[in-house]
Coordinates of C-alpha atoms in Angstrom, one line a residue:
M1 CA -37.6 -147.1 136.8
A2 CA -34.6 -146.2 138.9
R3 CA -36.8 -146.1 142.0
I4 CA -38.3 -149.5 141.3
R5 CA -34.9 -151.0 140.7
A6 CA -33.7 -149.5 144.0
L7 CA -36.6 -151.1 145.8
L8 CA -35.7 -154.5 144.3
V9 CA -32.1 -153.9 145.3
V10 CA -33.2 -153.2 148.9
I11 CA -35.2 -156.4 149.0
Q12 CA -32.4 -158.4 147.4
F13 CA -29.8 -156.8 149.7
S14 CA -31.7 -157.6 152.9
I15 CA -32.1 -161.2 151.9
T16 CA -28.6 -161.8 150.8
V17 CA -27.1 -159.9 153.8
A18 CA -28.9 -162.3 156.1
I19 CA -27.7 -165.3 154.1
T20 CA -24.1 -163.9 154.0
I21 CA -24.1 -163.2 157.8
F22 CA -25.3 -166.8 158.5
F23 CA -22.6 -168.3 156.4
M24 CA -19.9 -166.1 157.8
Y25 CA -20.7 -167.1 161.4
T26 CA -21.1 -170.8 160.3
F27 CA -17.7 -170.8 158.5
R28 CA -15.7 -168.5 160.7
N29 CA -12.4 -169.3 159.0
H30 CA -13.7 -168.6 155.5
T31 CA -15.5 -165.3 155.9
H32 CA -13.4 -163.7 153.1
K33 CA -14.6 -166.4 150.6
V34 CA -18.2 -165.8 151.7
I35 CA -17.8 -162.1 151.2
K36 CA -16.2 -162.5 147.8
I37 CA -19.1 -164.6 146.6
W38 CA -21.6 -162.1 147.9
M39 CA -19.8 -159.2 146.2
K40 CA -19.6 -160.9 142.9
F41 CA -23.3 -161.5 143.0
Q42 CA -23.9 -157.8 143.9
V43 CA -21.8 -156.6 140.9
F44 CA -23.7 -158.9 138.6
F45 CA -27.2 -158.0 140.0
L46 CA -26.5 -154.3 139.9
G47 CA -25.3 -154.4 136.3
I48 CA -21.9 -152.8 137.1
K49 CA -19.1 -152.5 134.6
I50 CA -15.7 -151.6 136.0
Q51 CA -13.0 -149.4 134.3
E52 CA -9.6 -149.3 135.9
V53 CA -6.9 -146.7 135.2
G54 CA -3.5 -147.3 136.6
K55 CA -2.5 -150.3 138.6
L56 CA -3.7 -151.8 141.8
D57 CA -0.8 -152.7 144.0
E58 CA -2.0 -155.5 146.3
S59 CA 1.2 -155.5 148.3
C60 CA 0.1 -152.2 149.9
D61 CA -0.9 -152.2 153.6
M62 CA -3.5 -149.5 153.3
L63 CA -6.1 -148.3 150.8
L64 CA -7.2 -144.6 150.9
L65 CA -10.5 -144.1 149.1
N66 CA -13.0 -141.3 148.5
H67 CA -16.5 -142.2 149.6
Q68 CA -19.9 -141.7 147.9
S69 CA -21.9 -144.9 148.3
I70 CA -21.9 -148.4 149.7
L71 CA -21.0 -149.4 146.2
D72 CA -17.4 -148.2 146.9
I73 CA -17.0 -151.1 149.2
I74 CA -18.7 -153.6 146.9
V75 CA -16.5 -152.7 144.0
M76 CA -13.2 -152.7 145.9
E77 CA -14.1 -156.1 147.5
Y78 CA -14.9 -157.4 144.1
I79 CA -11.6 -156.3 142.6
H80 CA -9.1 -156.8 145.5
S81 CA -8.0 -160.4 146.1
R82 CA -6.9 -159.9 149.7
D83 CA -9.0 -159.9 152.8
L84 CA -9.5 -156.2 153.4
A85 CA -10.2 -154.9 156.8
W86 CA -12.6 -151.9 156.4
V87 CA -12.8 -149.1 159.0
A88 CA -16.4 -148.4 159.8
K89 CA -18.3 -146.0 162.0
K90 CA -19.6 -147.5 165.3
E91 CA -23.1 -146.4 164.3
I92 CA -23.1 -149.0 161.5
T93 CA -21.7 -151.7 163.8
D94 CA -24.4 -151.0 166.3
L95 CA -27.3 -151.4 163.8
P96 CA -29.6 -154.2 164.7
F97 CA -29.0 -157.2 162.5
F98 CA -27.1 -155.3 159.7
G99 CA -24.3 -154.5 162.1
H100 CA -23.2 -158.1 161.9
I101 CA -21.9 -157.4 158.4
I102 CA -19.1 -155.6 160.2
K103 CA -18.8 -157.8 163.2
A104 CA -18.8 -161.2 161.5
P105 CA -15.8 -160.6 159.2
R106 CA -14.0 -158.8 162.0
M107 CA -13.9 -155.4 160.3
I108 CA -12.7 -152.4 162.4
S109 CA -15.3 -150.3 164.2
I110 CA -14.5 -146.9 165.6
D111 CA -16.3 -144.4 167.8
R112 CA -15.4 -141.0 166.5
E113 CA -16.9 -139.3 169.5
N114 CA -14.7 -141.2 171.9
K115 CA -11.1 -140.0 172.5
A116 CA -10.1 -143.6 173.1
G117 CA -11.3 -144.4 169.6
L118 CA -8.0 -143.7 167.9
I119 CA -6.1 -146.0 170.3
K120 CA -8.6 -148.7 169.5
L121 CA -8.3 -148.0 165.8
L122 CA -4.5 -148.3 166.0
K123 CA -4.6 -151.5 168.1
E124 CA -7.1 -153.2 165.8
S125 CA -5.3 -152.1 162.7
K126 CA -2.1 -153.6 164.0
D127 CA -4.0 -156.9 164.7
R128 CA -5.5 -157.1 161.2
L129 CA -2.2 -156.3 159.5
S130 CA -0.5 -159.1 161.5
K131 CA -3.1 -161.4 160.0
G132 CA -2.2 -160.3 156.5
R133 CA -5.3 -158.0 156.0
P134 CA -4.7 -154.6 154.4
I135 CA -6.6 -151.6 156.0
A136 CA -9.2 -150.0 153.8
I137 CA -10.3 -146.5 155.0
F138 CA -12.3 -143.5 153.8
P139 CA -10.2 -140.6 155.2
E140 CA -13.0 -138.1 154.5
G141 CA -14.9 -139.8 157.3
T142 CA -18.3 -139.5 155.5
R143 CA -20.0 -139.7 152.1
T144 CA -19.9 -136.9 149.5
D145 CA -21.6 -136.3 146.1
G146 CA -18.5 -137.6 144.3
K147 CA -17.8 -134.1 142.8
K148 CA -15.5 -132.9 145.6
L149 CA -13.1 -134.3 148.2
L150 CA -13.6 -133.3 151.8
K151 CA -10.7 -132.4 154.2
F152 CA -9.1 -135.7 155.4
K153 CA -9.4 -136.8 159.0
S154 CA -6.1 -137.6 160.8
G155 CA -6.8 -141.2 161.7
A156 CA -5.4 -142.8 158.5
K157 CA -2.3 -140.6 158.7
I158 CA -1.6 -141.6 162.4
I159 CA -2.0 -145.3 161.7
A160 CA 0.1 -145.3 158.5
N161 CA 2.9 -143.3 160.2
K162 CA 2.9 -145.3 163.4
L163 CA 2.9 -148.7 161.6
N164 CA 5.1 -147.6 158.7
L165 CA 2.6 -148.6 156.1
K166 CA 2.8 -148.6 152.3
V167 CA -0.3 -146.8 151.1
Q168 CA -2.2 -146.8 147.8
P169 CA -4.7 -144.0 147.1
A170 CA -7.5 -144.7 144.7
V171 CA -10.4 -142.5 143.4
L172 CA -13.8 -144.0 142.5
F173 CA -16.2 -142.3 140.2
N174 CA -20.0 -142.7 139.5
T175 CA -20.8 -145.1 142.4
K176 CA -23.4 -142.6 143.8
N177 CA -25.0 -142.2 140.4
I178 CA -25.4 -146.0 140.2
L179 CA -26.6 -146.6 143.7
D180 CA -27.8 -143.7 145.8
S181 CA -29.2 -144.9 149.1
Q182 CA -30.3 -141.4 150.2
K183 CA -32.5 -140.8 147.1
L184 CA -33.2 -144.5 146.8
T185 CA -32.3 -144.8 143.2
C186 CA -30.4 -147.5 141.3
K187 CA -29.4 -148.0 137.7
P188 CA -26.7 -149.9 135.8
G189 CA -23.5 -148.1 134.9
I190 CA -19.7 -147.9 134.8
V191 CA -17.6 -147.4 137.9
K192 CA -14.3 -145.8 137.0
I193 CA -11.3 -146.3 139.4
I194 CA -8.1 -144.3 139.1
Y195 CA -5.2 -145.8 141.1
L196 CA -2.5 -143.4 142.2
E197 CA 1.1 -144.4 142.8
P198 CA 1.7 -146.1 146.1
V199 CA 3.5 -144.0 148.8
Q200 CA 5.5 -145.0 151.8
A201 CA 4.1 -143.4 155.0
S202 CA 6.6 -141.5 157.1
K203 CA 6.5 -138.9 159.8
D204 CA 9.3 -137.1 158.0
T205 CA 7.3 -136.2 154.9
N206 CA 4.0 -134.6 153.9
W207 CA 2.8 -137.7 152.1
F208 CA -0.7 -137.5 153.6
E209 CA -1.3 -133.9 152.7
E210 CA 0.2 -134.4 149.2
T211 CA -1.9 -137.5 148.7
E212 CA -5.1 -135.6 149.6
N213 CA -4.2 -132.9 147.1
K214 CA -3.5 -135.4 144.4
M215 CA -6.8 -137.2 144.9
R216 CA -8.6 -133.8 144.9
E217 CA -6.9 -132.9 141.6
V218 CA -8.0 -136.2 140.0
I219 CA -11.6 -135.6 141.1
E220 CA -11.6 -132.0 139.8
Q221 CA -10.0 -133.1 136.5
E222 CA -12.5 -135.9 136.0
S223 CA -15.4 -133.6 136.9
K224 CA -14.3 -131.1 134.2
K225 CA -14.2 -133.8 131.6
N226 CA -17.7 -134.8 132.4
E227 CA -18.9 -131.2 132.0
L228 CA -17.5 -130.9 128.5

């Protein structure tokens, strides 16, 4: 049943992505509204319930999130009222057709193999922030199984320190179990989000390393609860 549901999601996703891209290019000044409508539909279609622990601080300039599934983006876009600027791998942006889901809303694309990628990331982050768009980034740099946290890449730290950003870490649970694009399975479920206290980025502190440790602790504690 999970496989059949996943196939329906793939079909639905392909159709609605095409419609969303069309409307984002048609209404260039209203891409955020178009995305919000699309995300609300996805949450409804996928049968997702959301449980939030702690408080989302929408005044923060950057969101640090663990990464398991595309559902991480869908859920945060559904919750957050501001026009988030997601940092995505160039490989996604370069995809035929689907890459426009990054290009049309002016998300940030980075080439991790290019040394100039960090300079571009810093420049584009500064531009999006100047337009009132918080930066949303997965500091692990890739997806995991949700049971562990990988070592953070330095990009988020450099941007936050350089631009003096207020950062909120958040940990998402169960997104991979609900929508697993690798195994091609999908089922309704509850996404739990734990918000950590916002932190002010500074070169003079170990805020980034401490945040990584705190997020790892939250994941480990939650994993132990689920094992009981």
